Amino acid sequence: MAPSEQESDSILPCHAGIIMDGNGRWAKSRGKSRLEGHKQGAEVARNVVRWAADLGIQQLSLYAFSTENWERPRLEVRGLMSLLAVLLPKTLPEMADNQVRFRILGDISPLPNNVQKAVQQACEATARHTGIEVIICLNYGGQQEIVAAVRDALQWANAQADPQQAMAELTPERFRQMMWRHDIAPLDLLIRTGGEMRISNFHLWDAAYAELYFTDVFWPDFTRHDLQLALDAYASRERRYGRTSEQVCN
Ligand code: IPE
Ligand code: IPE
Ligand code: MG
């Protein structure tokens, strides 16, 4: 084990999330089609699950398709969807070897039927696995998730004896119970590849106290070493949650 791996062993994020960005620019820089970039990116996603499982990360969110990605050219959207439908079933044997449990975050109902089926099968086939949880964020938008929770909160309040009072007393903790995947831990580490420094509607609520890590590496070039660099950076951060450094250290 490399020294840097030993160092960050004890301070691993429980939940890491990755905005896997840069597939298109990676492809362009090689004179390839954007879809070839996505194909290579999908291979890296497959690897990163294995690396994260090896390292002992418990939950890994992978941003695969945002609610805004529907705005891309139709051919690209179609290509991304068929990649998912073809590749997800192929990964199942190695997911079993690594005891990976797939979960989905996002509304999959607008996706083509074959993609919905592949996703559901992947979740069902891995549901009893006991290793890393891989949360595939698919047609996911953080704002949409919050709005859905607000609707649930209103419904919940209306079912209480005094709805106004119930809403007035609503806490962030209670509200979080109404989010889509409230049993998943808040994000500890958010990695974005591809050089952009923005969140692009990823895990808005749960990134409240995430440590942010940006790298210029395009996603298809992302290696185990790059993951390790992100984990090392995470391990060196002081998470204060509003307190002072002295309070945190004592
Ligand atoms: C991320 O790579 C993949 C998805 C959004 C599905 P991009 O396709 O956004 O790559 P760039 O940002 O154009 O390089
Ligand atoms: C974010 O990347 C979405 C995914 C990685 C799935 P984008 O490339 O879509 O983000 P923007 O448009 O540059 O903000
Ligand atoms: Mg992009």
PDB file of C-alpha atoms and ligand atoms in Angstrom:
ATOM      1  CA  MET A   1       0.000   0.000   0.000  1.00  0.00           C
ATOM      2  CA  ALA A   2       1.395   3.436  -0.940  1.00  0.00           C
ATOM      3  CA  PRO A   3       2.109   5.742   2.037  1.00  0.00           C
ATOM      4  CA  SER A   4      -0.557   8.189   0.904  1.00  0.00           C
ATOM      5  CA  GLU A   5      -3.125   5.380   0.960  1.00  0.00           C
ATOM      6  CA  GLN A   6      -2.164   4.450   4.513  1.00  0.00           C
ATOM      7  CA  GLU A   7      -2.413   8.079   5.582  1.00  0.00           C
ATOM      8  CA  SER A   8      -5.964   8.652   4.428  1.00  0.00           C
ATOM      9  CA  ASP A   9      -7.167   5.204   5.483  1.00  0.00           C
ATOM     10  CA  SER A  10      -8.441   6.410   8.804  1.00  0.00           C
ATOM     11  CA  ILE A  11     -10.174   9.513   7.485  1.00  0.00           C
ATOM     12  CA  LEU A  12     -12.172   8.228   4.560  1.00  0.00           C
ATOM     13  CA  PRO A  13     -15.350   9.972   3.493  1.00  0.00           C
ATOM     14  CA  CYS A  14     -18.366   7.843   4.299  1.00  0.00           C
ATOM     15  CA  HIS A  15     -20.180   9.244   1.259  1.00  0.00           C
ATOM     16  CA  ALA A  16     -18.218  10.536  -1.737  1.00  0.00           C
ATOM     17  CA  GLY A  17     -19.902  11.971  -4.820  1.00  0.00           C
ATOM     18  CA  ILE A  18     -18.407  12.505  -8.238  1.00  0.00           C
ATOM     19  CA  ILE A  19     -19.468  14.897 -10.983  1.00  0.00           C
ATOM     20  CA  MET A  20     -17.876  12.929 -13.810  1.00  0.00           C
ATOM     21  CA  ASP A  21     -17.235  15.784 -16.208  1.00  0.00           C
ATOM     22  CA  GLY A  22     -15.033  16.243 -19.260  1.00  0.00           C
ATOM     23  CA  ASN A  23     -16.004  13.328 -21.514  1.00  0.00           C
ATOM     24  CA  GLY A  24     -16.796  15.624 -24.447  1.00  0.00           C
ATOM     25  CA  ARG A  25     -13.605  17.684 -24.191  1.00  0.00           C
ATOM     26  CA  TRP A  26     -11.526  14.536 -23.769  1.00  0.00           C
ATOM     27  CA  ALA A  27     -13.025  13.184 -26.999  1.00  0.00           C
ATOM     28  CA  LYS A  28     -12.635  16.478 -28.865  1.00  0.00           C
ATOM     29  CA  SER A  29      -8.977  16.744 -27.931  1.00  0.00           C
ATOM     30  CA  ARG A  30      -8.449  13.341 -29.561  1.00  0.00           C
ATOM     31  CA  GLY A  31     -10.543  14.003 -32.647  1.00  0.00           C
ATOM     32  CA  LYS A  32     -13.140  11.482 -31.453  1.00  0.00           C
ATOM     33  CA  SER A  33     -16.918  11.771 -31.168  1.00  0.00           C
ATOM     34  CA  ARG A  34     -18.496  12.862 -27.878  1.00  0.00           C
ATOM     35  CA  LEU A  35     -20.043   9.430 -27.607  1.00  0.00           C
ATOM     36  CA  GLU A  36     -16.598   7.840 -27.620  1.00  0.00           C
ATOM     37  CA  GLY A  37     -15.784  10.110 -24.707  1.00  0.00           C
ATOM     38  CA  HIS A  38     -18.860   8.850 -22.866  1.00  0.00           C
ATOM     39  CA  LYS A  39     -17.881   5.240 -23.597  1.00  0.00           C
ATOM     40  CA  GLN A  40     -14.425   5.770 -22.147  1.00  0.00           C
ATOM     41  CA  GLY A  41     -16.005   7.630 -19.235  1.00  0.00           C
ATOM     42  CA  ALA A  42     -18.267   4.662 -18.542  1.00  0.00           C
ATOM     43  CA  GLU A  43     -15.189   2.405 -18.290  1.00  0.00           C
ATOM     44  CA  VAL A  44     -13.684   4.764 -15.750  1.00  0.00           C
ATOM     45  CA  ALA A  45     -16.948   4.788 -13.781  1.00  0.00           C
ATOM     46  CA  ARG A  46     -16.750   1.022 -13.644  1.00  0.00           C
ATOM     47  CA  ASN A  47     -13.160   1.215 -12.375  1.00  0.00           C
ATOM     48  CA  VAL A  48     -13.861   3.902  -9.813  1.00  0.00           C
ATOM     49  CA  VAL A  49     -16.487   1.692  -8.202  1.00  0.00           C
ATOM     50  CA  ARG A  50     -13.864  -1.025  -7.774  1.00  0.00           C
ATOM     51  CA  TRP A  51     -11.251   1.399  -6.434  1.00  0.00           C
ATOM     52  CA  ALA A  52     -13.694   2.947  -3.992  1.00  0.00           C
ATOM     53  CA  ALA A  53     -14.836  -0.490  -2.832  1.00  0.00           C
ATOM     54  CA  ASP A  54     -11.194  -1.561  -2.314  1.00  0.00           C
ATOM     55  CA  LEU A  55     -10.474   1.555  -0.297  1.00  0.00           C
ATOM     56  CA  GLY A  56     -13.467   1.000   1.989  1.00  0.00           C
ATOM     57  CA  ILE A  57     -15.688   3.914   0.963  1.00  0.00           C
ATOM     58  CA  GLN A  58     -19.230   3.042   2.003  1.00  0.00           C
ATOM     59  CA  GLN A  59     -21.294   5.188  -0.344  1.00  0.00           C
ATOM     60  CA  LEU A  60     -20.398   6.558  -3.758  1.00  0.00           C
ATOM     61  CA  SER A  61     -22.698   8.817  -5.795  1.00  0.00           C
ATOM     62  CA  LEU A  62     -21.987   9.013  -9.496  1.00  0.00           C
ATOM     63  CA  TYR A  63     -23.646  11.817 -11.460  1.00  0.00           C
ATOM     64  CA  ALA A  64     -24.546  10.048 -14.696  1.00  0.00           C
ATOM     65  CA  PHE A  65     -27.243  12.275 -16.203  1.00  0.00           C
ATOM     66  CA  SER A  66     -28.669  15.525 -14.896  1.00  0.00           C
ATOM     67  CA  THR A  67     -32.189  16.865 -15.368  1.00  0.00           C
ATOM     68  CA  GLU A  68     -30.555  19.528 -17.565  1.00  0.00           C
ATOM     69  CA  ASN A  69     -28.726  17.013 -19.778  1.00  0.00           C
ATOM     70  CA  TRP A  70     -31.975  16.469 -21.744  1.00  0.00           C
ATOM     71  CA  GLU A  71     -31.085  19.781 -23.431  1.00  0.00           C
ATOM     72  CA  ARG A  72     -28.171  18.113 -25.274  1.00  0.00           C
ATOM     73  CA  PRO A  73     -28.442  17.076 -28.931  1.00  0.00           C
ATOM     74  CA  ARG A  74     -30.929  14.226 -29.337  1.00  0.00           C
ATOM     75  CA  LEU A  75     -28.295  11.869 -30.706  1.00  0.00           C
ATOM     76  CA  GLU A  76     -26.041  12.383 -27.704  1.00  0.00           C
ATOM     77  CA  VAL A  77     -28.897  11.792 -25.257  1.00  0.00           C
ATOM     78  CA  ARG A  78     -29.851   8.650 -27.130  1.00  0.00           C
ATOM     79  CA  GLY A  79     -26.247   7.467 -27.122  1.00  0.00           C
ATOM     80  CA  LEU A  80     -25.929   8.041 -23.388  1.00  0.00           C
ATOM     81  CA  MET A  81     -29.134   6.103 -22.756  1.00  0.00           C
ATOM     82  CA  SER A  82     -28.102   3.129 -24.854  1.00  0.00           C
ATOM     83  CA  LEU A  83     -24.686   3.066 -23.167  1.00  0.00           C
ATOM     84  CA  LEU A  84     -26.453   2.679 -19.842  1.00  0.00           C
ATOM     85  CA  ALA A  85     -28.780  -0.014 -21.155  1.00  0.00           C
ATOM     86  CA  VAL A  86     -25.882  -2.016 -22.630  1.00  0.00           C
ATOM     87  CA  LEU A  87     -23.217  -1.516 -19.973  1.00  0.00           C
ATOM     88  CA  LEU A  88     -25.186  -1.836 -16.738  1.00  0.00           C
ATOM     89  CA  PRO A  89     -26.106  -5.527 -17.243  1.00  0.00           C
ATOM     90  CA  LYS A  90     -22.514  -6.283 -18.302  1.00  0.00           C
ATOM     91  CA  THR A  91     -21.142  -4.993 -15.003  1.00  0.00           C
ATOM     92  CA  LEU A  92     -23.357  -7.190 -12.836  1.00  0.00           C
ATOM     93  CA  PRO A  93     -20.928 -10.141 -12.402  1.00  0.00           C
ATOM     94  CA  GLU A  94     -18.116  -7.873 -11.183  1.00  0.00           C
ATOM     95  CA  MET A  95     -20.560  -5.963  -8.991  1.00  0.00           C
ATOM     96  CA  ALA A  96     -21.417  -9.291  -7.373  1.00  0.00           C
ATOM     97  CA  ASP A  97     -17.705 -10.059  -6.844  1.00  0.00           C
ATOM     98  CA  ASN A  98     -17.274  -6.721  -5.106  1.00  0.00           C
ATOM     99  CA  GLN A  99     -20.618  -6.957  -3.249  1.00  0.00           C
ATOM    100  CA  VAL A 100     -21.650  -3.616  -4.787  1.00  0.00           C
ATOM    101  CA  ARG A 101     -25.196  -2.502  -4.134  1.00  0.00           C
ATOM    102  CA  PHE A 102     -26.669  -0.273  -6.830  1.00  0.00           C
ATOM    103  CA  ARG A 103     -29.227   2.376  -6.007  1.00  0.00           C
ATOM    104  CA  ILE A 104     -30.785   5.073  -8.126  1.00  0.00           C
ATOM    105  CA  LEU A 105     -31.310   8.705  -7.279  1.00  0.00           C
ATOM    106  CA  GLY A 106     -33.539  10.614  -9.660  1.00  0.00           C
ATOM    107  CA  ASP A 107     -36.787  10.142 -11.539  1.00  0.00           C
ATOM    108  CA  ILE A 108     -36.231   7.323 -13.998  1.00  0.00           C
ATOM    109  CA  SER A 109     -39.795   7.333 -15.347  1.00  0.00           C
ATOM    110  CA  PRO A 110     -38.995   9.540 -18.405  1.00  0.00           C
ATOM    111  CA  LEU A 111     -36.108   7.265 -19.448  1.00  0.00           C
ATOM    112  CA  PRO A 112     -36.520   4.819 -22.339  1.00  0.00           C
ATOM    113  CA  ASN A 113     -38.057   1.494 -21.255  1.00  0.00           C
ATOM    114  CA  ASN A 114     -34.903  -0.543 -21.854  1.00  0.00           C
ATOM    115  CA  VAL A 115     -32.903   1.816 -19.623  1.00  0.00           C
ATOM    116  CA  GLN A 116     -35.519   1.694 -16.861  1.00  0.00           C
ATOM    117  CA  LYS A 117     -35.433  -2.081 -17.057  1.00  0.00           C
ATOM    118  CA  ALA A 118     -31.623  -2.275 -16.955  1.00  0.00           C
ATOM    119  CA  VAL A 119     -31.539   0.075 -13.981  1.00  0.00           C
ATOM    120  CA  GLN A 120     -34.242  -1.792 -12.087  1.00  0.00           C
ATOM    121  CA  GLN A 121     -32.570  -5.131 -12.759  1.00  0.00           C
ATOM    122  CA  ALA A 122     -29.216  -3.799 -11.568  1.00  0.00           C
ATOM    123  CA  CYS A 123     -30.821  -2.552  -8.349  1.00  0.00           C
ATOM    124  CA  GLU A 124     -32.741  -5.781  -7.765  1.00  0.00           C
ATOM    125  CA  ALA A 125     -29.810  -8.072  -8.586  1.00  0.00           C
ATOM    126  CA  THR A 126     -27.536  -6.259  -6.131  1.00  0.00           C
ATOM    127  CA  ALA A 127     -30.062  -5.405  -3.388  1.00  0.00           C
ATOM    128  CA  ARG A 128     -28.745  -8.002  -0.934  1.00  0.00           C
ATOM    129  CA  HIS A 129     -25.089  -7.170  -1.420  1.00  0.00           C
ATOM    130  CA  THR A 130     -23.314  -5.938   1.652  1.00  0.00           C
ATOM    131  CA  GLY A 131     -20.458  -3.837   0.234  1.00  0.00           C
ATOM    132  CA  ILE A 132     -20.265  -0.310  -1.126  1.00  0.00           C
ATOM    133  CA  GLU A 133     -23.525   1.411  -2.096  1.00  0.00           C
ATOM    134  CA  VAL A 134     -23.245   2.994  -5.509  1.00  0.00           C
ATOM    135  CA  ILE A 135     -25.867   5.662  -6.031  1.00  0.00           C
ATOM    136  CA  ILE A 136     -26.314   6.346  -9.715  1.00  0.00           C
ATOM    137  CA  CYS A 137     -27.749   9.821 -10.124  1.00  0.00           C
ATOM    138  CA  LEU A 138     -29.857   9.536 -13.209  1.00  0.00           C
ATOM    139  CA  ASN A 139     -32.190  12.240 -14.442  1.00  0.00           C
ATOM    140  CA  TYR A 140     -31.271  13.764 -11.105  1.00  0.00           C
ATOM    141  CA  GLY A 141     -31.535  17.408 -10.115  1.00  0.00           C
ATOM    142  CA  GLY A 142     -30.911  18.745  -6.622  1.00  0.00           C
ATOM    143  CA  GLN A 143     -33.502  21.505  -7.034  1.00  0.00           C
ATOM    144  CA  GLN A 144     -36.119  19.008  -8.193  1.00  0.00           C
ATOM    145  CA  GLU A 145     -35.370  16.827  -5.172  1.00  0.00           C
ATOM    146  CA  ILE A 146     -35.874  19.774  -2.821  1.00  0.00           C
ATOM    147  CA  VAL A 147     -39.132  20.830  -4.502  1.00  0.00           C
ATOM    148  CA  ALA A 148     -40.442  17.244  -4.217  1.00  0.00           C
ATOM    149  CA  ALA A 149     -39.573  17.297  -0.507  1.00  0.00           C
ATOM    150  CA  VAL A 150     -41.401  20.625  -0.070  1.00  0.00           C
ATOM    151  CA  ARG A 151     -44.516  19.047  -1.611  1.00  0.00           C
ATOM    152  CA  ASP A 152     -44.230  16.090   0.776  1.00  0.00           C
ATOM    153  CA  ALA A 153     -43.711  18.437   3.695  1.00  0.00           C
ATOM    154  CA  LEU A 154     -46.914  20.322   2.843  1.00  0.00           C
ATOM    155  CA  GLN A 155     -48.838  17.064   2.558  1.00  0.00           C
ATOM    156  CA  TRP A 156     -47.432  15.904   5.870  1.00  0.00           C
ATOM    157  CA  ALA A 157     -48.318  19.226   7.530  1.00  0.00           C
ATOM    158  CA  ASN A 158     -51.859  19.124   6.156  1.00  0.00           C
ATOM    159  CA  ALA A 159     -52.334  15.740   7.801  1.00  0.00           C
ATOM    160  CA  GLN A 160     -51.414  17.191  11.219  1.00  0.00           C
ATOM    161  CA  ALA A 161     -53.949  18.654  13.665  1.00  0.00           C
ATOM    162  CA  ASP A 162     -52.506  22.154  13.162  1.00  0.00           C
ATOM    163  CA  PRO A 163     -50.845  22.339   9.712  1.00  0.00           C
ATOM    164  CA  GLN A 164     -49.549  25.884  10.185  1.00  0.00           C
ATOM    165  CA  GLN A 165     -47.960  25.007  13.486  1.00  0.00           C
ATOM    166  CA  ALA A 166     -46.457  21.835  11.958  1.00  0.00           C
ATOM    167  CA  MET A 167     -44.850  23.848   9.150  1.00  0.00           C
ATOM    168  CA  ALA A 168     -43.592  26.475  11.592  1.00  0.00           C
ATOM    169  CA  GLU A 169     -41.893  23.749  13.600  1.00  0.00           C
ATOM    170  CA  LEU A 170     -40.396  21.944  10.614  1.00  0.00           C
ATOM    171  CA  THR A 171     -36.676  21.451  11.198  1.00  0.00           C
ATOM    172  CA  PRO A 172     -33.956  20.758   8.608  1.00  0.00           C
ATOM    173  CA  GLU A 173     -33.618  17.249  10.108  1.00  0.00           C
ATOM    174  CA  ARG A 174     -37.342  16.520   9.724  1.00  0.00           C
ATOM    175  CA  PHE A 175     -37.328  18.031   6.224  1.00  0.00           C
ATOM    176  CA  ARG A 176     -34.421  15.825   5.190  1.00  0.00           C
ATOM    177  CA  GLN A 177     -36.524  12.782   6.034  1.00  0.00           C
ATOM    178  CA  MET A 178     -38.679  13.796   3.092  1.00  0.00           C
ATOM    179  CA  MET A 179     -35.859  13.781   0.569  1.00  0.00           C
ATOM    180  CA  TRP A 180     -35.722  10.929  -1.957  1.00  0.00           C
ATOM    181  CA  ARG A 181     -32.844   9.015  -0.425  1.00  0.00           C
ATOM    182  CA  HIS A 182     -32.801  10.176   3.158  1.00  0.00           C
ATOM    183  CA  ASP A 183     -31.157   6.944   4.312  1.00  0.00           C
ATOM    184  CA  ILE A 184     -27.994   7.870   2.393  1.00  0.00           C
ATOM    185  CA  ALA A 185     -25.472   9.860   4.429  1.00  0.00           C
ATOM    186  CA  PRO A 186     -24.919  13.549   3.642  1.00  0.00           C
ATOM    187  CA  LEU A 187     -22.105  14.079   1.166  1.00  0.00           C
ATOM    188  CA  ASP A 188     -18.665  14.221   2.809  1.00  0.00           C
ATOM    189  CA  LEU A 189     -16.576  14.727  -0.309  1.00  0.00           C
ATOM    190  CA  LEU A 190     -17.665  16.129  -3.663  1.00  0.00           C
ATOM    191  CA  ILE A 191     -15.210  15.565  -6.517  1.00  0.00           C
ATOM    192  CA  ARG A 192     -15.638  17.288  -9.862  1.00  0.00           C
ATOM    193  CA  THR A 193     -13.385  16.428 -12.765  1.00  0.00           C
ATOM    194  CA  GLY A 194     -13.008  18.402 -15.998  1.00  0.00           C
ATOM    195  CA  GLY A 195     -11.916  21.742 -14.561  1.00  0.00           C
ATOM    196  CA  GLU A 196     -15.285  23.474 -14.012  1.00  0.00           C
ATOM    197  CA  MET A 197     -15.898  24.800 -10.524  1.00  0.00           C
ATOM    198  CA  ARG A 198     -19.608  24.427 -10.076  1.00  0.00           C
ATOM    199  CA  ILE A 199     -22.095  21.988  -8.590  1.00  0.00           C
ATOM    200  CA  SER A 200     -24.461  21.761 -11.606  1.00  0.00           C
ATOM    201  CA  ASN A 201     -27.533  20.813  -9.531  1.00  0.00           C
ATOM    202  CA  PHE A 202     -25.838  17.835  -7.835  1.00  0.00           C
ATOM    203  CA  HIS A 203     -26.849  16.927  -4.261  1.00  0.00           C
ATOM    204  CA  LEU A 204     -27.729  20.506  -3.344  1.00  0.00           C
ATOM    205  CA  TRP A 205     -29.117  19.808   0.106  1.00  0.00           C
ATOM    206  CA  ASP A 206     -26.675  17.108   1.051  1.00  0.00           C
ATOM    207  CA  ALA A 207     -23.596  18.997  -0.096  1.00  0.00           C
ATOM    208  CA  ALA A 208     -24.185  21.613   2.616  1.00  0.00           C
ATOM    209  CA  TYR A 209     -21.025  20.563   4.457  1.00  0.00           C
ATOM    210  CA  ALA A 210     -19.286  18.519   1.786  1.00  0.00           C
ATOM    211  CA  GLU A 211     -15.615  19.138   1.192  1.00  0.00           C
ATOM    212  CA  LEU A 212     -15.210  20.261  -2.420  1.00  0.00           C
ATOM    213  CA  TYR A 213     -12.421  18.934  -4.616  1.00  0.00           C
ATOM    214  CA  PHE A 214     -11.927  20.105  -8.194  1.00  0.00           C
ATOM    215  CA  THR A 215      -9.453  18.653 -10.651  1.00  0.00           C
ATOM    216  CA  ASP A 216      -8.666  19.591 -14.248  1.00  0.00           C
ATOM    217  CA  VAL A 217      -8.356  15.916 -15.229  1.00  0.00           C
ATOM    218  CA  PHE A 218     -11.005  14.948 -17.762  1.00  0.00           C
ATOM    219  CA  TRP A 219     -13.132  12.095 -16.461  1.00  0.00           C
ATOM    220  CA  PRO A 220     -11.938   9.518 -19.059  1.00  0.00           C
ATOM    221  CA  ASP A 221      -8.352  10.140 -17.855  1.00  0.00           C
ATOM    222  CA  PHE A 222      -9.200   9.810 -14.148  1.00  0.00           C
ATOM    223  CA  THR A 223      -7.028   7.174 -12.467  1.00  0.00           C
ATOM    224  CA  ARG A 224      -6.819   5.486  -9.108  1.00  0.00           C
ATOM    225  CA  HIS A 225      -4.015   7.893  -8.287  1.00  0.00           C
ATOM    226  CA  ASP A 226      -6.350  10.846  -8.988  1.00  0.00           C
ATOM    227  CA  LEU A 227      -8.908   9.340  -6.632  1.00  0.00           C
ATOM    228  CA  GLN A 228      -6.210   8.943  -4.022  1.00  0.00           C
ATOM    229  CA  LEU A 229      -5.208  12.619  -4.429  1.00  0.00           C
ATOM    230  CA  ALA A 230      -8.817  13.628  -3.752  1.00  0.00           C
ATOM    231  CA  LEU A 231      -8.947  11.378  -0.683  1.00  0.00           C
ATOM    232  CA  ASP A 232      -5.644  12.779   0.582  1.00  0.00           C
ATOM    233  CA  ALA A 233      -6.990  16.314   0.187  1.00  0.00           C
ATOM    234  CA  TYR A 234     -10.132  15.283   2.070  1.00  0.00           C
ATOM    235  CA  ALA A 235      -8.082  13.733   4.862  1.00  0.00           C
ATOM    236  CA  SER A 236      -6.163  16.987   5.304  1.00  0.00           C
ATOM    237  CA  ARG A 237      -9.255  19.186   5.661  1.00  0.00           C
ATOM    238  CA  GLU A 238     -10.563  20.364   9.003  1.00  0.00           C
ATOM    239  CA  ARG A 239     -14.330  20.016   9.075  1.00  0.00           C
ATOM    240  CA  ARG A 240     -15.571  22.656  11.473  1.00  0.00           C
ATOM    241  CA  TYR A 241     -19.337  22.783  10.876  1.00  0.00           C
ATOM    242  CA  GLY A 242     -19.454  26.400  12.021  1.00  0.00           C
ATOM    243  CA  ARG A 243     -17.272  25.907  15.090  1.00  0.00           C
ATOM    244  CA  THR A 244     -13.761  27.212  15.658  1.00  0.00           C
ATOM    245  CA  SER A 245     -10.640  25.236  14.976  1.00  0.00           C
ATOM    246  CA  GLU A 246      -9.892  25.066  18.714  1.00  0.00           C
ATOM    247  CA  GLN A 247     -13.309  23.593  19.433  1.00  0.00           C
ATOM    248  CA  VAL A 248     -12.829  20.960  16.763  1.00  0.00           C
ATOM    249  CA  CYS A 249      -9.405  19.929  18.026  1.00  0.00           C
ATOM    250  CA  ASN A 250     -10.411  19.567  21.688  1.00  0.00           C
TER     251      ASN A 250
HETATM  252  C1  IPE B   1     -19.940  14.559 -18.531  1.00  0.00           C
HETATM  253  O1  IPE B   1     -19.097  14.917 -19.573  1.00  0.00           O
HETATM  254  C2  IPE B   1     -20.898  13.475 -18.935  1.00  0.00           C
HETATM  255  C3  IPE B   1     -22.305  13.854 -18.865  1.00  0.00           C
HETATM  256  C4  IPE B   1     -22.778  15.025 -18.602  1.00  0.00           C
HETATM  257  C5  IPE B   1     -23.243  12.800 -19.157  1.00  0.00           C
HETATM  258  P1  IPE B   1     -19.515  16.046 -20.604  1.00  0.00           P
HETATM  259  O2  IPE B   1     -20.244  15.410 -21.744  1.00  0.00           O
HETATM  260  O3  IPE B   1     -20.264  17.124 -19.923  1.00  0.00           O
HETATM  261  O4  IPE B   1     -18.109  16.544 -21.077  1.00  0.00           O
HETATM  262  P2  IPE B   1     -17.715  18.050 -21.437  1.00  0.00           P
HETATM  263  O5  IPE B   1     -18.024  18.881 -20.233  1.00  0.00           O
HETATM  264  O6  IPE B   1     -18.538  18.449 -22.630  1.00  0.00           O
HETATM  265  O7  IPE B   1     -16.264  17.977 -21.738  1.00  0.00           O
HETATM  266  C1  IPE B   2     -22.844  17.757 -14.907  1.00  0.00           C
HETATM  267  O1  IPE B   2     -22.053  17.963 -16.010  1.00  0.00           O
HETATM  268  C2  IPE B   2     -23.724  16.545 -15.107  1.00  0.00           C
HETATM  269  C3  IPE B   2     -23.061  15.255 -15.151  1.00  0.00           C
HETATM  270  C4  IPE B   2     -21.785  15.031 -14.993  1.00  0.00           C
HETATM  271  C5  IPE B   2     -23.945  14.130 -15.356  1.00  0.00           C
HETATM  272  P1  IPE B   2     -22.483  18.984 -17.160  1.00  0.00           P
HETATM  273  O2  IPE B   2     -21.398  18.990 -18.149  1.00  0.00           O
HETATM  274  O3  IPE B   2     -23.840  18.654 -17.658  1.00  0.00           O
HETATM  275  O4  IPE B   2     -22.565  20.352 -16.352  1.00  0.00           O
HETATM  276  P2  IPE B   2     -22.554  21.846 -16.899  1.00  0.00           P
HETATM  277  O5  IPE B   2     -23.605  21.937 -17.958  1.00  0.00           O
HETATM  278  O6  IPE B   2     -21.195  22.117 -17.474  1.00  0.00           O
HETATM  279  O7  IPE B   2     -22.822  22.696 -15.691  1.00  0.00           O
HETATM  280 MG    MG B   3     -19.655  18.852 -19.027  1.00  0.00          MG
END
